[in-house]
Structure formats: C-alpha cells, structure tokens
Amino acid sequence: RHLRVILGRDLWAETSLVGRPLPDPGQWCSDLAQFNAEGRPVLVYFTSTAGERSRQLLLKLAAKSRVLAASNVAVIVFETANVNPRQFEEFVEANSLPFPIHVVEGDFEAKKIPWCVKRTPWLILADTRHIVRAEGLEIDKLEEAIAQLR
C-alpha cells in the first residue's frame, strides 16, 4: 500500500528489445508500410545527420554495405532529426550512400519508446525471425554480431 516515486529516471530507458520481436518499421515512415524482409536478418539504424558523430558512423555503415549484402541483411536507416531537405539530399548524394534513408514522420521522441532507442546513433540487429538480438550495437562490432546470428 505504499507508493514509491523515483525522480530523475527515465523508466522506459531501462527496457530492452533484446529477445523481443522487432516493432513494425512502418510506424516511422509511410514508405515502409509494406516493408518485407522475411527470412532475412534486419539491421535498423537510427541516425541524426545533424550531428558529426552520426554522419561519421553512417559513412562507416555504408562502408560495410558489401558485408551486409553478403550476409543477406536488410538495412533500414531512419533520420530522426528535422533536416533541411536540400542539405540532406546533398549529403546523401555526396556520399553515395548504398541504402535509402527514411526521414521519420512526426514526433521522434514520442515514437522511440517502443523501440527502446536511448540516443542517436542507435543500432538494432534482429535475426531472420525478426527477434532482436542486439541493440545499442557499435558499428565496429557489427560483423561479429551478424556472425552470431548463424
């Protein structure tokens, strides 16, 4: 019968997707409503190209595109910041990114809770049944995490 209130903590930040099904990516962008990666691992990357670190990690991810393709991994990249469309397109074209970047529609802060996104950049890796096996993954450990899916 006692109520305990803990101030200064984000309770949702304590949850994890690991071991749970990957949420529907169509909630982020209407162009993903028909996303189908049946039987393929899925890598979801939340980025904010407004930040230098996020841009650098996005380029590292792009450099791993052959490894991802060889492992048959479906890649979904979400831009979480409100970006200048012209500058965003210039960045994508200048860097010849090998995958589309989907700009989040609506309020990212409200939508990120079911995905357990704690910050950007944020990587989530799901297996072939789309059960999350890793989150908050470092790009440098990506190949190792993919190998563990087998």
JSON list of C-alpha atoms in Angstrom, two decimals:
[
{"chain": "A", "resi": 1, "resn": "ARG", "atom": "CA", "xyz": [0.00, 0.00, 0.00]},
{"chain": "A", "resi": 2, "resn": "HIS", "atom": "CA", "xyz": [2.99, 2.24, -0.21]},
{"chain": "A", "resi": 3, "resn": "LEU", "atom": "CA", "xyz": [3.71, 4.23, -3.35]},
{"chain": "A", "resi": 4, "resn": "ARG", "atom": "CA", "xyz": [7.35, 4.76, -4.15]},
{"chain": "A", "resi": 5, "resn": "VAL", "atom": "CA", "xyz": [8.24, 7.58, -6.55]},
{"chain": "A", "resi": 6, "resn": "ILE", "atom": "CA", "xyz": [11.68, 7.71, -8.09]},
{"chain": "A", "resi": 7, "resn": "LEU", "atom": "CA", "xyz": [12.52, 11.08, -9.57]},
{"chain": "A", "resi": 8, "resn": "GLY", "atom": "CA", "xyz": [15.14, 11.77, -12.18]},
{"chain": "A", "resi": 9, "resn": "ARG", "atom": "CA", "xyz": [14.98, 8.44, -14.01]},
{"chain": "A", "resi": 10, "resn": "ASP", "atom": "CA", "xyz": [13.67, 7.55, -17.43]},
{"chain": "A", "resi": 11, "resn": "LEU", "atom": "CA", "xyz": [11.88, 4.31, -16.67]},
{"chain": "A", "resi": 12, "resn": "TRP", "atom": "CA", "xyz": [11.44, 3.42, -20.34]},
{"chain": "A", "resi": 13, "resn": "ALA", "atom": "CA", "xyz": [15.23, 3.61, -20.77]},
{"chain": "A", "resi": 14, "resn": "GLU", "atom": "CA", "xyz": [15.53, 0.52, -18.59]},
{"chain": "A", "resi": 15, "resn": "THR", "atom": "CA", "xyz": [13.63, -1.65, -21.04]},
{"chain": "A", "resi": 16, "resn": "SER", "atom": "CA", "xyz": [15.20, -3.61, -23.82]},
{"chain": "A", "resi": 17, "resn": "LEU", "atom": "CA", "xyz": [14.09, -5.09, -27.12]},
{"chain": "A", "resi": 18, "resn": "VAL", "atom": "CA", "xyz": [16.58, -7.96, -26.91]},
{"chain": "A", "resi": 19, "resn": "GLY", "atom": "CA", "xyz": [14.68, -11.22, -27.18]},
{"chain": "A", "resi": 20, "resn": "ARG", "atom": "CA", "xyz": [11.52, -9.47, -28.33]},
{"chain": "A", "resi": 21, "resn": "PRO", "atom": "CA", "xyz": [10.07, -9.05, -31.84]},
{"chain": "A", "resi": 22, "resn": "LEU", "atom": "CA", "xyz": [11.19, -6.05, -33.84]},
{"chain": "A", "resi": 23, "resn": "PRO", "atom": "CA", "xyz": [8.42, -3.43, -33.87]},
{"chain": "A", "resi": 24, "resn": "ASP", "atom": "CA", "xyz": [6.82, -2.50, -37.19]},
{"chain": "A", "resi": 25, "resn": "PRO", "atom": "CA", "xyz": [9.08, -0.05, -39.08]},
{"chain": "A", "resi": 26, "resn": "GLY", "atom": "CA", "xyz": [6.00, 1.25, -40.93]},
{"chain": "A", "resi": 27, "resn": "GLN", "atom": "CA", "xyz": [5.13, 3.34, -37.87]},
{"chain": "A", "resi": 28, "resn": "TRP", "atom": "CA", "xyz": [8.08, 5.59, -38.65]},
{"chain": "A", "resi": 29, "resn": "CYS", "atom": "CA", "xyz": [7.59, 6.21, -42.34]},
{"chain": "A", "resi": 30, "resn": "SER", "atom": "CA", "xyz": [4.66, 5.52, -44.65]},
{"chain": "A", "resi": 31, "resn": "ASP", "atom": "CA", "xyz": [7.02, 4.25, -47.38]},
{"chain": "A", "resi": 32, "resn": "LEU", "atom": "CA", "xyz": [7.91, 1.34, -45.08]},
{"chain": "A", "resi": 33, "resn": "ALA", "atom": "CA", "xyz": [4.34, 0.20, -44.59]},
{"chain": "A", "resi": 34, "resn": "GLN", "atom": "CA", "xyz": [4.95, -2.70, -46.98]},
{"chain": "A", "resi": 35, "resn": "PHE", "atom": "CA", "xyz": [8.47, -3.48, -45.74]},
{"chain": "A", "resi": 36, "resn": "ASN", "atom": "CA", "xyz": [9.19, -7.16, -46.10]},
{"chain": "A", "resi": 37, "resn": "ALA", "atom": "CA", "xyz": [12.44, -8.82, -45.09]},
{"chain": "A", "resi": 38, "resn": "GLU", "atom": "CA", "xyz": [11.01, -12.26, -44.45]},
{"chain": "A", "resi": 39, "resn": "GLY", "atom": "CA", "xyz": [13.72, -14.79, -43.64]},
{"chain": "A", "resi": 40, "resn": "ARG", "atom": "CA", "xyz": [16.44, -12.11, -43.55]},
{"chain": "A", "resi": 41, "resn": "PRO", "atom": "CA", "xyz": [18.19, -10.50, -40.58]},
{"chain": "A", "resi": 42, "resn": "VAL", "atom": "CA", "xyz": [17.32, -6.83, -40.16]},
{"chain": "A", "resi": 43, "resn": "LEU", "atom": "CA", "xyz": [19.61, -4.00, -39.12]},
{"chain": "A", "resi": 44, "resn": "VAL", "atom": "CA", "xyz": [17.83, -0.81, -38.04]},
{"chain": "A", "resi": 45, "resn": "TYR", "atom": "CA", "xyz": [19.94, 2.30, -37.67]},
{"chain": "A", "resi": 46, "resn": "PHE", "atom": "CA", "xyz": [18.62, 5.50, -36.10]},
{"chain": "A", "resi": 47, "resn": "THR", "atom": "CA", "xyz": [20.76, 8.47, -37.01]},
{"chain": "A", "resi": 48, "resn": "SER", "atom": "CA", "xyz": [20.73, 12.23, -36.98]},
{"chain": "A", "resi": 49, "resn": "THR", "atom": "CA", "xyz": [22.78, 13.64, -39.82]},
{"chain": "A", "resi": 50, "resn": "ALA", "atom": "CA", "xyz": [22.76, 16.95, -37.99]},
{"chain": "A", "resi": 51, "resn": "GLY", "atom": "CA", "xyz": [25.46, 15.50, -35.71]},
{"chain": "A", "resi": 52, "resn": "GLU", "atom": "CA", "xyz": [29.03, 14.92, -36.82]},
{"chain": "A", "resi": 53, "resn": "ARG", "atom": "CA", "xyz": [29.36, 11.60, -34.95]},
{"chain": "A", "resi": 54, "resn": "SER", "atom": "CA", "xyz": [26.17, 10.28, -36.54]},
{"chain": "A", "resi": 55, "resn": "ARG", "atom": "CA", "xyz": [27.38, 11.29, -40.01]},
{"chain": "A", "resi": 56, "resn": "GLN", "atom": "CA", "xyz": [30.72, 9.55, -39.48]},
{"chain": "A", "resi": 57, "resn": "LEU", "atom": "CA", "xyz": [29.07, 6.37, -38.22]},
{"chain": "A", "resi": 58, "resn": "LEU", "atom": "CA", "xyz": [26.63, 6.42, -41.12]},
{"chain": "A", "resi": 59, "resn": "LEU", "atom": "CA", "xyz": [29.60, 6.51, -43.50]},
{"chain": "A", "resi": 60, "resn": "LYS", "atom": "CA", "xyz": [31.16, 3.57, -41.61]},
{"chain": "A", "resi": 61, "resn": "LEU", "atom": "CA", "xyz": [27.91, 1.67, -42.01]},
{"chain": "A", "resi": 62, "resn": "ALA", "atom": "CA", "xyz": [27.90, 2.48, -45.74]},
{"chain": "A", "resi": 63, "resn": "ALA", "atom": "CA", "xyz": [31.44, 1.09, -45.99]},
{"chain": "A", "resi": 64, "resn": "LYS", "atom": "CA", "xyz": [30.10, -2.21, -44.60]},
{"chain": "A", "resi": 65, "resn": "SER", "atom": "CA", "xyz": [27.36, -2.47, -47.23]},
{"chain": "A", "resi": 66, "resn": "ARG", "atom": "CA", "xyz": [29.11, -5.36, -49.05]},
{"chain": "A", "resi": 67, "resn": "VAL", "atom": "CA", "xyz": [29.42, -7.34, -45.82]},
{"chain": "A", "resi": 68, "resn": "LEU", "atom": "CA", "xyz": [25.76, -6.68, -45.05]},
{"chain": "A", "resi": 69, "resn": "ALA", "atom": "CA", "xyz": [24.69, -7.70, -48.56]},
{"chain": "A", "resi": 70, "resn": "ALA", "atom": "CA", "xyz": [26.82, -10.87, -48.40]},
{"chain": "A", "resi": 71, "resn": "SER", "atom": "CA", "xyz": [25.10, -11.75, -45.11]},
{"chain": "A", "resi": 72, "resn": "ASN", "atom": "CA", "xyz": [21.69, -11.02, -46.67]},
{"chain": "A", "resi": 73, "resn": "VAL", "atom": "CA", "xyz": [20.95, -8.36, -44.02]},
{"chain": "A", "resi": 74, "resn": "ALA", "atom": "CA", "xyz": [18.10, -5.94, -44.74]},
{"chain": "A", "resi": 75, "resn": "VAL", "atom": "CA", "xyz": [19.12, -2.42, -43.69]},
{"chain": "A", "resi": 76, "resn": "ILE", "atom": "CA", "xyz": [16.70, 0.28, -42.59]},
{"chain": "A", "resi": 77, "resn": "VAL", "atom": "CA", "xyz": [18.12, 3.72, -41.79]},
{"chain": "A", "resi": 78, "resn": "PHE", "atom": "CA", "xyz": [16.00, 6.35, -40.08]},
{"chain": "A", "resi": 79, "resn": "GLU", "atom": "CA", "xyz": [16.85, 10.05, -39.99]},
{"chain": "A", "resi": 80, "resn": "THR", "atom": "CA", "xyz": [15.49, 11.25, -36.66]},
{"chain": "A", "resi": 81, "resn": "ALA", "atom": "CA", "xyz": [16.19, 14.99, -36.84]},
{"chain": "A", "resi": 82, "resn": "ASN", "atom": "CA", "xyz": [14.25, 17.69, -38.61]},
{"chain": "A", "resi": 83, "resn": "VAL", "atom": "CA", "xyz": [16.59, 18.27, -41.51]},
{"chain": "A", "resi": 84, "resn": "ASN", "atom": "CA", "xyz": [16.82, 20.80, -44.28]},
{"chain": "A", "resi": 85, "resn": "PRO", "atom": "CA", "xyz": [15.68, 18.67, -47.26]},
{"chain": "A", "resi": 86, "resn": "ARG", "atom": "CA", "xyz": [18.18, 20.24, -49.68]},
{"chain": "A", "resi": 87, "resn": "GLN", "atom": "CA", "xyz": [21.17, 19.81, -47.34]},
{"chain": "A", "resi": 88, "resn": "PHE", "atom": "CA", "xyz": [20.05, 16.27, -46.52]},
{"chain": "A", "resi": 89, "resn": "GLU", "atom": "CA", "xyz": [19.85, 15.30, -50.21]},
{"chain": "A", "resi": 90, "resn": "GLU", "atom": "CA", "xyz": [23.25, 16.89, -50.84]},
{"chain": "A", "resi": 91, "resn": "PHE", "atom": "CA", "xyz": [24.77, 14.83, -48.01]},
{"chain": "A", "resi": 92, "resn": "VAL", "atom": "CA", "xyz": [23.23, 11.59, -49.32]},
{"chain": "A", "resi": 93, "resn": "GLU", "atom": "CA", "xyz": [24.34, 12.26, -52.92]},
{"chain": "A", "resi": 94, "resn": "ALA", "atom": "CA", "xyz": [27.83, 13.48, -51.97]},
{"chain": "A", "resi": 95, "resn": "ASN", "atom": "CA", "xyz": [28.47, 10.28, -50.04]},
{"chain": "A", "resi": 96, "resn": "SER", "atom": "CA", "xyz": [26.79, 7.84, -52.47]},
{"chain": "A", "resi": 97, "resn": "LEU", "atom": "CA", "xyz": [25.03, 6.04, -49.64]},
{"chain": "A", "resi": 98, "resn": "PRO", "atom": "CA", "xyz": [24.10, 2.49, -50.73]},
{"chain": "A", "resi": 99, "resn": "PHE", "atom": "CA", "xyz": [20.79, 2.35, -48.86]},
{"chain": "A", "resi": 100, "resn": "PRO", "atom": "CA", "xyz": [17.80, 4.66, -48.59]},
{"chain": "A", "resi": 101, "resn": "ILE", "atom": "CA", "xyz": [17.45, 6.89, -45.56]},
{"chain": "A", "resi": 102, "resn": "HIS", "atom": "CA", "xyz": [13.88, 7.26, -44.33]},
{"chain": "A", "resi": 103, "resn": "VAL", "atom": "CA", "xyz": [13.08, 10.54, -42.63]},
{"chain": "A", "resi": 104, "resn": "VAL", "atom": "CA", "xyz": [10.95, 9.92, -39.54]},
{"chain": "A", "resi": 105, "resn": "GLU", "atom": "CA", "xyz": [7.45, 11.29, -39.95]},
{"chain": "A", "resi": 106, "resn": "GLY", "atom": "CA", "xyz": [6.03, 13.02, -36.89]},
{"chain": "A", "resi": 107, "resn": "ASP", "atom": "CA", "xyz": [7.48, 13.27, -33.40]},
{"chain": "A", "resi": 108, "resn": "PHE", "atom": "CA", "xyz": [10.54, 11.05, -32.98]},
{"chain": "A", "resi": 109, "resn": "GLU", "atom": "CA", "xyz": [10.56, 11.46, -29.20]},
{"chain": "A", "resi": 110, "resn": "ALA", "atom": "CA", "xyz": [7.05, 10.01, -28.89]},
{"chain": "A", "resi": 111, "resn": "LYS", "atom": "CA", "xyz": [7.69, 7.15, -31.31]},
{"chain": "A", "resi": 112, "resn": "LYS", "atom": "CA", "xyz": [11.05, 5.97, -29.99]},
{"chain": "A", "resi": 113, "resn": "ILE", "atom": "CA", "xyz": [9.79, 4.48, -26.71]},
{"chain": "A", "resi": 114, "resn": "PRO", "atom": "CA", "xyz": [8.55, 1.10, -28.10]},
{"chain": "A", "resi": 115, "resn": "TRP", "atom": "CA", "xyz": [11.86, 0.77, -29.96]},
{"chain": "A", "resi": 116, "resn": "CYS", "atom": "CA", "xyz": [13.90, 1.41, -26.78]},
{"chain": "A", "resi": 117, "resn": "VAL", "atom": "CA", "xyz": [16.05, 3.97, -28.62]},
{"chain": "A", "resi": 118, "resn": "LYS", "atom": "CA", "xyz": [18.17, 5.63, -25.97]},
{"chain": "A", "resi": 119, "resn": "ARG", "atom": "CA", "xyz": [20.17, 8.01, -28.19]},
{"chain": "A", "resi": 120, "resn": "THR", "atom": "CA", "xyz": [21.27, 8.55, -31.75]},
{"chain": "A", "resi": 121, "resn": "PRO", "atom": "CA", "xyz": [23.07, 6.97, -33.37]},
{"chain": "A", "resi": 122, "resn": "TRP", "atom": "CA", "xyz": [21.44, 3.67, -32.32]},
{"chain": "A", "resi": 123, "resn": "LEU", "atom": "CA", "xyz": [21.74, 0.26, -33.98]},
{"chain": "A", "resi": 124, "resn": "ILE", "atom": "CA", "xyz": [19.35, -2.65, -33.55]},
{"chain": "A", "resi": 125, "resn": "LEU", "atom": "CA", "xyz": [20.04, -6.09, -35.04]},
{"chain": "A", "resi": 126, "resn": "ALA", "atom": "CA", "xyz": [17.31, -8.70, -35.42]},
{"chain": "A", "resi": 127, "resn": "ASP", "atom": "CA", "xyz": [17.66, -12.31, -36.58]},
{"chain": "A", "resi": 128, "resn": "THR", "atom": "CA", "xyz": [15.89, -13.99, -39.50]},
{"chain": "A", "resi": 129, "resn": "ARG", "atom": "CA", "xyz": [12.70, -14.33, -37.42]},
{"chain": "A", "resi": 130, "resn": "HIS", "atom": "CA", "xyz": [13.00, -10.60, -36.60]},
{"chain": "A", "resi": 131, "resn": "ILE", "atom": "CA", "xyz": [13.71, -11.21, -32.93]},
{"chain": "A", "resi": 132, "resn": "VAL", "atom": "CA", "xyz": [16.06, -8.53, -31.64]},
{"chain": "A", "resi": 133, "resn": "ARG", "atom": "CA", "xyz": [19.47, -9.98, -30.75]},
{"chain": "A", "resi": 134, "resn": "ALA", "atom": "CA", "xyz": [21.47, -6.78, -30.17]},
{"chain": "A", "resi": 135, "resn": "GLU", "atom": "CA", "xyz": [20.75, -3.11, -29.53]},
{"chain": "A", "resi": 136, "resn": "GLY", "atom": "CA", "xyz": [22.98, -0.12, -28.95]},
{"chain": "A", "resi": 137, "resn": "LEU", "atom": "CA", "xyz": [25.46, -2.06, -31.05]},
{"chain": "A", "resi": 138, "resn": "GLU", "atom": "CA", "xyz": [28.80, -0.49, -32.01]},
{"chain": "A", "resi": 139, "resn": "ILE", "atom": "CA", "xyz": [29.40, -0.43, -35.76]},
{"chain": "A", "resi": 140, "resn": "ASP", "atom": "CA", "xyz": [32.89, -1.86, -35.27]},
{"chain": "A", "resi": 141, "resn": "LYS", "atom": "CA", "xyz": [31.31, -4.99, -33.72]},
{"chain": "A", "resi": 142, "resn": "LEU", "atom": "CA", "xyz": [28.66, -5.40, -36.39]},
{"chain": "A", "resi": 143, "resn": "GLU", "atom": "CA", "xyz": [30.26, -8.30, -38.30]},
{"chain": "A", "resi": 144, "resn": "GLU", "atom": "CA", "xyz": [30.77, -10.23, -35.08]},
{"chain": "A", "resi": 145, "resn": "ALA", "atom": "CA", "xyz": [27.11, -9.71, -34.09]},
{"chain": "A", "resi": 146, "resn": "ILE", "atom": "CA", "xyz": [25.92, -10.83, -37.54]},
{"chain": "A", "resi": 147, "resn": "ALA", "atom": "CA", "xyz": [28.11, -13.93, -37.35]},
{"chain": "A", "resi": 148, "resn": "GLN", "atom": "CA", "xyz": [26.48, -14.82, -34.02]},
{"chain": "A", "resi": 149, "resn": "LEU", "atom": "CA", "xyz": [23.06, -14.86, -35.71]},
{"chain": "A", "resi": 150, "resn": "ARG", "atom": "CA", "xyz": [24.03, -18.01, -37.61]}
]
